[in-house]
PDB file of N, CA and C in Angstrom:
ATOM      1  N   UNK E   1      -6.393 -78.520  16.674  1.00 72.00           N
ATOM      2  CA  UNK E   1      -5.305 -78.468  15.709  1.00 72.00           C
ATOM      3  C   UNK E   1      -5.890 -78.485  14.296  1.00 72.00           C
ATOM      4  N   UNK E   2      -5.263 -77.660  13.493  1.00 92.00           N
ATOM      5  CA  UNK E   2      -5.740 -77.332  12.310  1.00 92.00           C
ATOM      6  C   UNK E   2      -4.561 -78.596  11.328  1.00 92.00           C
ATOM      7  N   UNK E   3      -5.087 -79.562  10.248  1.00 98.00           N
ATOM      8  CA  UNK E   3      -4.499 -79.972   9.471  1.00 98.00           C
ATOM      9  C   UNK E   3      -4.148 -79.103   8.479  1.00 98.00           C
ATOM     10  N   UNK E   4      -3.150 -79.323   7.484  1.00 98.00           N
ATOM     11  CA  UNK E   4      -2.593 -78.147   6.691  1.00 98.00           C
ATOM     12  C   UNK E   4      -2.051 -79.145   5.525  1.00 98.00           C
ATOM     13  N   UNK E   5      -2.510 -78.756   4.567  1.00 99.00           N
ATOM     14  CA  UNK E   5      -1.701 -79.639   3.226  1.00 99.00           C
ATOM     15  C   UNK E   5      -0.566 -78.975   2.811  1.00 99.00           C
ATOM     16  N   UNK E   6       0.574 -79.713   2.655  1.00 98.00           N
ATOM     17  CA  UNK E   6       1.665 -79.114   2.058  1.00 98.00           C
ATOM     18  C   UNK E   6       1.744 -79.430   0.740  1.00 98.00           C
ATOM     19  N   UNK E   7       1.271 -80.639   0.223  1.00 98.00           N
ATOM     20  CA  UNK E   7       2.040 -80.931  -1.252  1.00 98.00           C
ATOM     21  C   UNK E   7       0.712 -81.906  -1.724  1.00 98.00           C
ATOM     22  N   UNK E   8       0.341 -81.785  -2.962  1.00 98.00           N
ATOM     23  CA  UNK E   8      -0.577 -83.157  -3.706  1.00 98.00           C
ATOM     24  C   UNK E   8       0.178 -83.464  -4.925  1.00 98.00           C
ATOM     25  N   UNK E   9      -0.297 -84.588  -5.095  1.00 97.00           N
ATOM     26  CA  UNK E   9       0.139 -85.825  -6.343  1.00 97.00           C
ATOM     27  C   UNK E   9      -1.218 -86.253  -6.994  1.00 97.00           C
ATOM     28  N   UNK E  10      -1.125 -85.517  -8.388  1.00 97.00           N
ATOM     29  CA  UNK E  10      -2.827 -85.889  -8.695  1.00 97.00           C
ATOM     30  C   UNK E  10      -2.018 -87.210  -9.809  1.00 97.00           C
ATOM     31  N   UNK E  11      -3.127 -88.300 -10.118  1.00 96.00           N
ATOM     32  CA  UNK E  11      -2.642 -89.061 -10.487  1.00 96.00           C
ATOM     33  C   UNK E  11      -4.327 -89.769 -11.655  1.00 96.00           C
ATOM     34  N   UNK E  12      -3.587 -90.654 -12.687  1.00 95.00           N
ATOM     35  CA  UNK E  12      -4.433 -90.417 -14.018  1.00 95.00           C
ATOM     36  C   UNK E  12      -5.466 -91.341 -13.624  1.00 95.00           C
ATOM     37  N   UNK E  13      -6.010 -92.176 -12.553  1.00 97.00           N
ATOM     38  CA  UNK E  13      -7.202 -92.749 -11.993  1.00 97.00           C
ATOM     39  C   UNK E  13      -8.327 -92.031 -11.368  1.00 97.00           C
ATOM     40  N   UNK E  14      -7.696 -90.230 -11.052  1.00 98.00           N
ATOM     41  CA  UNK E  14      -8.367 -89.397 -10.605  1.00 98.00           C
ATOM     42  C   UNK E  14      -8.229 -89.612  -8.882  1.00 98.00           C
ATOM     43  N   UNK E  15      -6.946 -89.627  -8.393  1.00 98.00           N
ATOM     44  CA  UNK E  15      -6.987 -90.045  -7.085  1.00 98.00           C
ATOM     45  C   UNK E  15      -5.684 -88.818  -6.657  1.00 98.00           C
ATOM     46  N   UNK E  16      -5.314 -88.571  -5.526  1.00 98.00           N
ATOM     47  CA  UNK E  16      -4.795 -87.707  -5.271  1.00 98.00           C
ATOM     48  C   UNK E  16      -4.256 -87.726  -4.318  1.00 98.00           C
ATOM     49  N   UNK E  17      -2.550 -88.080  -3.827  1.00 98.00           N
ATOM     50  CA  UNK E  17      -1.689 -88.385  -2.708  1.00 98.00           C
ATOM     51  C   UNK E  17      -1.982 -87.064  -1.943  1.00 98.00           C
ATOM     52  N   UNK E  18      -2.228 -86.891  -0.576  1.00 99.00           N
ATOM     53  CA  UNK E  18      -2.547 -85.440  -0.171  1.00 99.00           C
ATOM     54  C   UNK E  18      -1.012 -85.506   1.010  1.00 99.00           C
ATOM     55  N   UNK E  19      -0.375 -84.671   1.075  1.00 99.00           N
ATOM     56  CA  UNK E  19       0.409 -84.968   1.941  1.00 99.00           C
ATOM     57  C   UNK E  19       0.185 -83.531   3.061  1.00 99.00           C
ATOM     58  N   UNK E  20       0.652 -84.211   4.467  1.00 99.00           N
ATOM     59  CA  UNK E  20       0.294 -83.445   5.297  1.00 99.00           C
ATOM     60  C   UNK E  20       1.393 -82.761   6.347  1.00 99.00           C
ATOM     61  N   UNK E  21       0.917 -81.339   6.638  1.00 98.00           N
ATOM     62  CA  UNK E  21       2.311 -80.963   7.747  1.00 98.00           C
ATOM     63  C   UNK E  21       2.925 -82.191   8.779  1.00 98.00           C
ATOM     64  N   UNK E  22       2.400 -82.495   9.340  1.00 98.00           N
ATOM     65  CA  UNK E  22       2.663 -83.896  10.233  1.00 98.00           C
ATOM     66  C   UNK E  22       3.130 -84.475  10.162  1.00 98.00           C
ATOM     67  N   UNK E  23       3.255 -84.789   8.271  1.00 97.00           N
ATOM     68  CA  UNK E  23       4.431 -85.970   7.926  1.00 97.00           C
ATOM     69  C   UNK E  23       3.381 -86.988   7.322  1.00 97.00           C
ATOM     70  N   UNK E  24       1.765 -87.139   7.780  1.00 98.00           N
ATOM     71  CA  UNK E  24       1.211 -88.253   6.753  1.00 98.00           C
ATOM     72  C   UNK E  24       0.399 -88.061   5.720  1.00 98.00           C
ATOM     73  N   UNK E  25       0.299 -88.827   4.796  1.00 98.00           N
ATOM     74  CA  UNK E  25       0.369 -89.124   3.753  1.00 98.00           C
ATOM     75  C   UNK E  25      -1.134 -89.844   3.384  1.00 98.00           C
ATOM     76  N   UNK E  26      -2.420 -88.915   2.768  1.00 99.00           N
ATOM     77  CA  UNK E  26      -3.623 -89.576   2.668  1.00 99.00           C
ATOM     78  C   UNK E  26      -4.069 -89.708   0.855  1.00 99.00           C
ATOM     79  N   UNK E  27      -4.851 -90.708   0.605  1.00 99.00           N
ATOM     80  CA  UNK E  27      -5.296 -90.884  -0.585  1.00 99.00           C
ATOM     81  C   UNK E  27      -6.665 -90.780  -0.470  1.00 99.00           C
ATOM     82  N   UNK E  28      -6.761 -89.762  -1.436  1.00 99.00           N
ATOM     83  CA  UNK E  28      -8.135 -89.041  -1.804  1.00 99.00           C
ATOM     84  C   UNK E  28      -8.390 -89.401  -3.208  1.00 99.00           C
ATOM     85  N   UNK E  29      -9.706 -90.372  -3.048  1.00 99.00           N
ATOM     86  CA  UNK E  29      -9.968 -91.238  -4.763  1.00 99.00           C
ATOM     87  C   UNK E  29     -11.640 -89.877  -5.027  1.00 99.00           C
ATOM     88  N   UNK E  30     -10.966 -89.172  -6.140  1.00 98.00           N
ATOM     89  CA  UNK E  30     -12.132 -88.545  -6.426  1.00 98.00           C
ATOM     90  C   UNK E  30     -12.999 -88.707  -7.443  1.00 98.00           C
ATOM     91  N   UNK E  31     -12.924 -90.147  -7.954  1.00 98.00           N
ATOM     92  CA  UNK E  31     -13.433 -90.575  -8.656  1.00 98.00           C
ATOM     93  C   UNK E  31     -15.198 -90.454  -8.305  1.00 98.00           C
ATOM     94  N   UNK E  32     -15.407 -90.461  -7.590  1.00 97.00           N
ATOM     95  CA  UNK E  32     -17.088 -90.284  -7.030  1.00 97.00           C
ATOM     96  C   UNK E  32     -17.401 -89.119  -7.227  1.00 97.00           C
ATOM     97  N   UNK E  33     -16.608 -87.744  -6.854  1.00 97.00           N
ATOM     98  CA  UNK E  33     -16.865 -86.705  -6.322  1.00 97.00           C
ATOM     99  C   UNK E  33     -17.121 -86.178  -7.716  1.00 97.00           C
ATOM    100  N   UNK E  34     -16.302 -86.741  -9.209  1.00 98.00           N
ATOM    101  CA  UNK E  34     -16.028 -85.780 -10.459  1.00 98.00           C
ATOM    102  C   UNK E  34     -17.146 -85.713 -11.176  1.00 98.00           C
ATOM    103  N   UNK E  35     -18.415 -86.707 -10.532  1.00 98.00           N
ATOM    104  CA  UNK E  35     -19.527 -86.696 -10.980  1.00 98.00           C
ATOM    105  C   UNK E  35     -20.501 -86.150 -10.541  1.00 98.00           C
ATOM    106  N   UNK E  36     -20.060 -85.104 -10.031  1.00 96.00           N
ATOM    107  CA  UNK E  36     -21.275 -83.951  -9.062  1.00 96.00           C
ATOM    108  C   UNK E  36     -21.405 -82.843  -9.594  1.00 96.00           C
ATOM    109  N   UNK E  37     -22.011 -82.101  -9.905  1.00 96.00           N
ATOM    110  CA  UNK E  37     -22.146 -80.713  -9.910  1.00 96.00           C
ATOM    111  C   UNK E  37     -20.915 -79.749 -10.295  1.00 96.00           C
ATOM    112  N   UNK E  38     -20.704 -79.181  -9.813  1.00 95.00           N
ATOM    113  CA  UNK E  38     -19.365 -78.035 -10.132  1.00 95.00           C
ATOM    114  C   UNK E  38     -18.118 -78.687 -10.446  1.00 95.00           C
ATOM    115  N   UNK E  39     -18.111 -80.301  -9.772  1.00 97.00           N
ATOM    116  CA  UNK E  39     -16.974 -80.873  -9.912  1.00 97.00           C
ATOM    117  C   UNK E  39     -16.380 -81.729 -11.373  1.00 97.00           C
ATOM    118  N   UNK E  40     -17.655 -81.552 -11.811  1.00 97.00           N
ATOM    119  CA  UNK E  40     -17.939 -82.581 -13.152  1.00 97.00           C
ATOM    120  C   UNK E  40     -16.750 -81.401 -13.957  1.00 97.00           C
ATOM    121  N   UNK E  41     -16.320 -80.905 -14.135  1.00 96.00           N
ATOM    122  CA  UNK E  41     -15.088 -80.268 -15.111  1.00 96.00           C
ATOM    123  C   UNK E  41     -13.886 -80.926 -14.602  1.00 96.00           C
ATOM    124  N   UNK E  42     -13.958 -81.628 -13.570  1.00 98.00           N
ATOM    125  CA  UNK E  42     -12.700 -82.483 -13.284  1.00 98.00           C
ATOM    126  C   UNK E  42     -12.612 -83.568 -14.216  1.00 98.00           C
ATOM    127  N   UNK E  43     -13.684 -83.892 -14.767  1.00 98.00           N
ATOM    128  CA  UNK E  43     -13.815 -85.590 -15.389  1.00 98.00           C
ATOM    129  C   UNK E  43     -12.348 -85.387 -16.419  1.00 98.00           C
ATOM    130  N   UNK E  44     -12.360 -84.603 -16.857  1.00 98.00           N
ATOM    131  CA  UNK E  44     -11.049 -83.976 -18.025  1.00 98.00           C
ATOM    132  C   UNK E  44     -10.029 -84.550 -17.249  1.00 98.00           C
ATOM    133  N   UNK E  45      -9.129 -85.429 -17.691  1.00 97.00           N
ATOM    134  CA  UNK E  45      -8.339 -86.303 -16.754  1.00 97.00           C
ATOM    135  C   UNK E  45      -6.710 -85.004 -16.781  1.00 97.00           C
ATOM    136  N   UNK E  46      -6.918 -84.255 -17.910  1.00 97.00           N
ATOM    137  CA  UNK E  46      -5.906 -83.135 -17.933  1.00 97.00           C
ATOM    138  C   UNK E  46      -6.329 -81.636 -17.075  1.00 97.00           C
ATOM    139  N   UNK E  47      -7.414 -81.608 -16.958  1.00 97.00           N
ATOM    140  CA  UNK E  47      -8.487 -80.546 -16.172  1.00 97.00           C
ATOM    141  C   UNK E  47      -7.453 -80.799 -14.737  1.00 97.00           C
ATOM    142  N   UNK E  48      -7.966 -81.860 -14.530  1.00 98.00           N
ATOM    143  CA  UNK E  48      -7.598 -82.876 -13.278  1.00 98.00           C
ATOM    144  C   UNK E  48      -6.561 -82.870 -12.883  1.00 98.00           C
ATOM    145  N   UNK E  49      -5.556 -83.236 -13.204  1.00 98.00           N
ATOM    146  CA  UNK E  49      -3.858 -83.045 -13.216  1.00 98.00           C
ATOM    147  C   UNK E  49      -3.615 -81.567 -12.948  1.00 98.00           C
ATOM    148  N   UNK E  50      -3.634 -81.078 -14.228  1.00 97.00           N
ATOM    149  CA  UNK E  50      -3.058 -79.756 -14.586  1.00 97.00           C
ATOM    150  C   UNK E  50      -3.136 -78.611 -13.308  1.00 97.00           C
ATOM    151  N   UNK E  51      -4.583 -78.598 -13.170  1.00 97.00           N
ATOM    152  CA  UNK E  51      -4.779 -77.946 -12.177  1.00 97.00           C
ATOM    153  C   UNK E  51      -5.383 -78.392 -10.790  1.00 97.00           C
ATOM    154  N   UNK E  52      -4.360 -79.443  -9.853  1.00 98.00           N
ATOM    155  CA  UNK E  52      -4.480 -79.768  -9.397  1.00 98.00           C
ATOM    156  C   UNK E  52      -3.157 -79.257  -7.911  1.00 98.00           C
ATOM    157  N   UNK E  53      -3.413 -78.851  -6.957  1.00 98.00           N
ATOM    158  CA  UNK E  53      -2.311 -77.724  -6.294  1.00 98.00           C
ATOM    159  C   UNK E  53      -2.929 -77.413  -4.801  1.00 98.00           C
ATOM    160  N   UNK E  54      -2.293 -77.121  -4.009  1.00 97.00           N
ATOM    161  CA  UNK E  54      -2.629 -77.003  -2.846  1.00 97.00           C
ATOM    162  C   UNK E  54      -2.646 -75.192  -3.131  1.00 97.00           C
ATOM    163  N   UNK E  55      -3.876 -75.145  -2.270  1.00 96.00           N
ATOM    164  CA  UNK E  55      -4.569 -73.314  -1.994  1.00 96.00           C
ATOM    165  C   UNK E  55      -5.355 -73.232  -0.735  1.00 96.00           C
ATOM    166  N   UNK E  56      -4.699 -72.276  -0.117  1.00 93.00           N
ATOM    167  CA  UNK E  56      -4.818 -72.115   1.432  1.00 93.00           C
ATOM    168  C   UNK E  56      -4.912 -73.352   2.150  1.00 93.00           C
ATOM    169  N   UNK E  57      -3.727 -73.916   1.967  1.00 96.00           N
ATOM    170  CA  UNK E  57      -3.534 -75.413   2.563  1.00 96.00           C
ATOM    171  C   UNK E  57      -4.417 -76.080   2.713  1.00 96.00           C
ATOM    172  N   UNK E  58      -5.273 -76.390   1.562  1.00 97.00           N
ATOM    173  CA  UNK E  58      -5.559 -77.535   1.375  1.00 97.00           C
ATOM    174  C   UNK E  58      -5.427 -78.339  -0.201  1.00 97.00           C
ATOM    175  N   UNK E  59      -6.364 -79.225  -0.519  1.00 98.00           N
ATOM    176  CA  UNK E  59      -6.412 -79.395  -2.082  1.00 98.00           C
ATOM    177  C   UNK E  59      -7.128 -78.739  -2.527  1.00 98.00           C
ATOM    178  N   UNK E  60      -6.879 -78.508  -3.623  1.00 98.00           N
ATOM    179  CA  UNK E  60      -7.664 -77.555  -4.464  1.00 98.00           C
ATOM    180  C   UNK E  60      -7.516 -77.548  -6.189  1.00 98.00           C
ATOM    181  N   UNK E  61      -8.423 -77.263  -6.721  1.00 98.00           N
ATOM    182  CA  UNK E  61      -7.986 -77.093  -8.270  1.00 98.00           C
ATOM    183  C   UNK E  61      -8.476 -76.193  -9.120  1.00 98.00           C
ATOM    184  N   UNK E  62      -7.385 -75.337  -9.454  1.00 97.00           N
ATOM    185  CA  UNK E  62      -7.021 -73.749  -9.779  1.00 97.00           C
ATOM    186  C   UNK E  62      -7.545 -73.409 -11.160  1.00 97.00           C
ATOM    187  N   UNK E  63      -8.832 -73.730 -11.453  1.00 94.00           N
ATOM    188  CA  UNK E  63      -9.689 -73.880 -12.521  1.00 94.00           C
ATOM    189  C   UNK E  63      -9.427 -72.573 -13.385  1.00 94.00           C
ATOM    190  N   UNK E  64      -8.686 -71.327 -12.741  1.00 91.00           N
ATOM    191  CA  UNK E  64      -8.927 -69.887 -13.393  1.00 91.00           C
ATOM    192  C   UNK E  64      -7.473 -69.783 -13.359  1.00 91.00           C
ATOM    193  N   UNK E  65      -6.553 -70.843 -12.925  1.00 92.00           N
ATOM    194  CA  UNK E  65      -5.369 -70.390 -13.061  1.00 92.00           C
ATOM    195  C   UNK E  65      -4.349 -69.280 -12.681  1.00 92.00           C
ATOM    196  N   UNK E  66      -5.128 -68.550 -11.347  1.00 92.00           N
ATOM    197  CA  UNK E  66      -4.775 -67.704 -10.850  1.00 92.00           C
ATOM    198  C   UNK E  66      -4.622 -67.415  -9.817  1.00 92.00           C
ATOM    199  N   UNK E  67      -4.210 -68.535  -8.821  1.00 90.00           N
ATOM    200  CA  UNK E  67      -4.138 -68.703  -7.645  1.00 90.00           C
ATOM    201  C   UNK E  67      -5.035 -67.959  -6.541  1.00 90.00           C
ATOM    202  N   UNK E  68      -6.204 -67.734  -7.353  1.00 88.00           N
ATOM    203  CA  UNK E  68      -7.249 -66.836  -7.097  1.00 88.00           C
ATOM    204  C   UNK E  68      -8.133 -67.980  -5.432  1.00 88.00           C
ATOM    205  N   UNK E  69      -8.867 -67.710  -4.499  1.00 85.00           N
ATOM    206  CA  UNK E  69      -9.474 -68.456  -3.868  1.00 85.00           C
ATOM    207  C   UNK E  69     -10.723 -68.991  -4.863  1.00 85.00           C
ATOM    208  N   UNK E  70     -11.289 -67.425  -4.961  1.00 86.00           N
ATOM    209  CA  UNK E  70     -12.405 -67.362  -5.282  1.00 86.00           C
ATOM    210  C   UNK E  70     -12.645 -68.251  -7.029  1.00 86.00           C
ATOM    211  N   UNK E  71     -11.706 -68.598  -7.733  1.00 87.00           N
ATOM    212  CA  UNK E  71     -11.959 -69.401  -9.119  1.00 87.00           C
ATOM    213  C   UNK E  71     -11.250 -70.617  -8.704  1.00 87.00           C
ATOM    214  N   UNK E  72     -11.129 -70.976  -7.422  1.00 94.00           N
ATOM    215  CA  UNK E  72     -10.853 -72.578  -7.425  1.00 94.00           C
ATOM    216  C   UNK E  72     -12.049 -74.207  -6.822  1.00 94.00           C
ATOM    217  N   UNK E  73     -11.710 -75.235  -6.649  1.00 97.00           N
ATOM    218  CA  UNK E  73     -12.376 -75.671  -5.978  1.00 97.00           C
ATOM    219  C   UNK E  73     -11.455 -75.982  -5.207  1.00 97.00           C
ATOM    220  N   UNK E  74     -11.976 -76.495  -3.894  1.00 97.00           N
ATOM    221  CA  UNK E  74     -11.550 -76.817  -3.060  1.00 97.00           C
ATOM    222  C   UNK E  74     -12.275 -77.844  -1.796  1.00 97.00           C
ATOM    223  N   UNK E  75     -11.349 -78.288  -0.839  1.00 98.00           N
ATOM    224  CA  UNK E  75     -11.725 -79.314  -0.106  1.00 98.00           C
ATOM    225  C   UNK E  75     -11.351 -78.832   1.498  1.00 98.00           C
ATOM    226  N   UNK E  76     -12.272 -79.219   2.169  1.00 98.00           N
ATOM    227  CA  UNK E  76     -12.112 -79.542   3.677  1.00 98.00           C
ATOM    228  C   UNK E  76     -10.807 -80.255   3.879  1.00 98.00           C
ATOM    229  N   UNK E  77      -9.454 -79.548   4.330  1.00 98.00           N
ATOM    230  CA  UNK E  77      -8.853 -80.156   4.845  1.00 98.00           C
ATOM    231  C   UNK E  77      -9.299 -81.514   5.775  1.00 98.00           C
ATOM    232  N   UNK E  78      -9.831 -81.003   7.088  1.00 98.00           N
ATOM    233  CA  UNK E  78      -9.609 -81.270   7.942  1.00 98.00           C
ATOM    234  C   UNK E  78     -10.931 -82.840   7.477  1.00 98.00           C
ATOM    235  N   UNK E  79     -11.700 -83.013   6.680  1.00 98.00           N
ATOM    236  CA  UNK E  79     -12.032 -84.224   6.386  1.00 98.00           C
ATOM    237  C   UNK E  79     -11.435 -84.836   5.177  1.00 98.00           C
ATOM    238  N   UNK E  80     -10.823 -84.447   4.332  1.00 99.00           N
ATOM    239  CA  UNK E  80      -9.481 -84.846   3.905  1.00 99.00           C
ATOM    240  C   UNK E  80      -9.148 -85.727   5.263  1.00 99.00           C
ATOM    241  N   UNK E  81      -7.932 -84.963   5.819  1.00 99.00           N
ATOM    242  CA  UNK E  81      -7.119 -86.041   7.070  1.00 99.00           C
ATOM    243  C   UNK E  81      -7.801 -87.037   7.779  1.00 99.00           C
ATOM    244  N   UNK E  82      -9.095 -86.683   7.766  1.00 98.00           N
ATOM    245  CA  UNK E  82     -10.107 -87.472   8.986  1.00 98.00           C
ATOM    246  C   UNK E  82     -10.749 -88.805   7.948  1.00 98.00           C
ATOM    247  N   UNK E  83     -10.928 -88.050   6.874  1.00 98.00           N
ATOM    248  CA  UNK E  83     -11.806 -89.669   6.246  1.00 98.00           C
ATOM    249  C   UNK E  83     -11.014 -90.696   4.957  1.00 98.00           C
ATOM    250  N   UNK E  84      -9.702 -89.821   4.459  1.00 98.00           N
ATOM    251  CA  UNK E  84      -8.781 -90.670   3.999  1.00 98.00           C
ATOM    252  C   UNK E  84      -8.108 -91.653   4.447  1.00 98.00           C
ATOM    253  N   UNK E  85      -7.561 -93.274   3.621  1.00 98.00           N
ATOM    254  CA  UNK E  85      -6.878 -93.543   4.200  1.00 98.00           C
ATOM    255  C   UNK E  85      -5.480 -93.128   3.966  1.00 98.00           C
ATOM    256  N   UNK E  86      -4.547 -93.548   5.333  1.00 98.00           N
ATOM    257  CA  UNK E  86      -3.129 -93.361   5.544  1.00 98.00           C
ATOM    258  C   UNK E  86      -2.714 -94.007   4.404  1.00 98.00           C
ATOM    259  N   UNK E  87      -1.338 -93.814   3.641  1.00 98.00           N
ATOM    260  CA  UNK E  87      -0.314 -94.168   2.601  1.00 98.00           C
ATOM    261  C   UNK E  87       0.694 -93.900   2.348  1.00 98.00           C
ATOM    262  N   UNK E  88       1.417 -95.095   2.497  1.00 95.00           N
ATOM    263  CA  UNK E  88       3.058 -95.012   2.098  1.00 95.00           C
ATOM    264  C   UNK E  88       2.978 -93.837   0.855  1.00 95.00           C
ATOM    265  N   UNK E  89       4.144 -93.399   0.987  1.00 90.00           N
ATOM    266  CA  UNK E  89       4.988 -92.693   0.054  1.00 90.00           C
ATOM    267  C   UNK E  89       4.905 -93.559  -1.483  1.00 90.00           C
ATOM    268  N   UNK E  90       3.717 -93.148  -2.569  1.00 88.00           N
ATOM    269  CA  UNK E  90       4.028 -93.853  -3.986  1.00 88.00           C
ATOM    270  C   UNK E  90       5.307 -94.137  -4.712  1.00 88.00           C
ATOM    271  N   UNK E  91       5.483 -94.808  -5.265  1.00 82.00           N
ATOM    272  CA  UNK E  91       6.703 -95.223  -6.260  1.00 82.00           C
ATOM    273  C   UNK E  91       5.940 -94.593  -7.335  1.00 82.00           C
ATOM    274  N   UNK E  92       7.098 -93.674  -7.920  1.00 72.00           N
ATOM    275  CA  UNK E  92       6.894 -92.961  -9.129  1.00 72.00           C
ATOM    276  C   UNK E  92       6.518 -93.928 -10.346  1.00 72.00           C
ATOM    277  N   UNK E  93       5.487 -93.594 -11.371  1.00 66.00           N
ATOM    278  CA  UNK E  93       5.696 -94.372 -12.262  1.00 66.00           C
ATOM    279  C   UNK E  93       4.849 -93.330 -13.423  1.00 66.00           C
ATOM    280  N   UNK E  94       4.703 -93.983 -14.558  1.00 58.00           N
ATOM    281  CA  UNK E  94       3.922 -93.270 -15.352  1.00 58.00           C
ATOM    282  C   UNK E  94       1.917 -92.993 -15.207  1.00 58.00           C
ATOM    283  N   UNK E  95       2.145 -93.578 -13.222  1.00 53.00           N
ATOM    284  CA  UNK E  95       0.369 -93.194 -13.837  1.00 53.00           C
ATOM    285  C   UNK E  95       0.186 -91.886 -12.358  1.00 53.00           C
ATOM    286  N   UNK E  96       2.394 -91.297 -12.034  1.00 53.00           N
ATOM    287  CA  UNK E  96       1.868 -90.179 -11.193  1.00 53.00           C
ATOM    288  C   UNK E  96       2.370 -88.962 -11.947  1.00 53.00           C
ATOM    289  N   UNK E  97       1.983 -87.689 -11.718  1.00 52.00           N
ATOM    290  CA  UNK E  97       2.340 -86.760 -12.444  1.00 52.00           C
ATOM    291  C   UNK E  97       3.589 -86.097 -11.432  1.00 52.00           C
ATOM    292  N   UNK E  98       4.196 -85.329 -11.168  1.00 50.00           N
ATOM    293  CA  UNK E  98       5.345 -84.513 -10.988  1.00 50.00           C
ATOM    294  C   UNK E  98       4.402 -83.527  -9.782  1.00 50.00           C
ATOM    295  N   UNK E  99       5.179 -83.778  -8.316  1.00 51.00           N
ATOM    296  CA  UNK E  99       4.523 -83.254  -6.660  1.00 51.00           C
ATOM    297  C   UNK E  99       4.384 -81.746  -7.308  1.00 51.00           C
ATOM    298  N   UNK E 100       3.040 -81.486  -6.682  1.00 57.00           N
ATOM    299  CA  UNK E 100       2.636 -79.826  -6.945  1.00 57.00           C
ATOM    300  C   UNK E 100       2.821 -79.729  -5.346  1.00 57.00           C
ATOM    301  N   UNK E 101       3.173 -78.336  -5.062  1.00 56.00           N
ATOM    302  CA  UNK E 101       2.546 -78.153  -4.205  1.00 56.00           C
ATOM    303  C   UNK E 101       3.523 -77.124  -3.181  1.00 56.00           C
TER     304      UNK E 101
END
């Protein structure tokens, strides 16, 4: 079985509600990851947000703004689902941005 992202919630700690066909609900803290290589243009906490969107069901962030594959980054679903943990549904507040996805 293939996991499939339907919707993300990027949020201003650099963490990211991933929600899944299935119905659950994983938190992806990419706070580690924004300090790597290609990913380091995430550190931009508006980089981060802005273009932050599910592409070919998974997460991804649409760096060229063009729903292009090839100008985004992107993530392994399927370790997404496998190495996140599970999470309630967030209470909106001012540190989530508005569901992409």
């Amino acid at each position: 079985m293939f996991h499939r992202v339907v919707q993300v919630l990027p949020t201003k700690d650099f963490r990211v509600y991933v929600y899944f066909e299935d119905g659950k609900i994983k938190l992806f803290d990419a706070s580690n990851l924004i300090t790597k290589g290609v990913f380091q243009r995430l550190q931009d906490i508006s980089v981060f947000i802005d273009t932050c969107t599910v592409l070919n069901h998974t997460l991804a962030w649409d760096l060229g703004g063009k729903f292009d594959p090839s100008g985004c980054l992107d993530l392994d679903p399927e370790e997404l689902y496998n190495s996140c943990p599970d999470v309630m549904e967030p209470k909106l507040d001012n540190s989530i941005q508005t569901a992409k996805g």
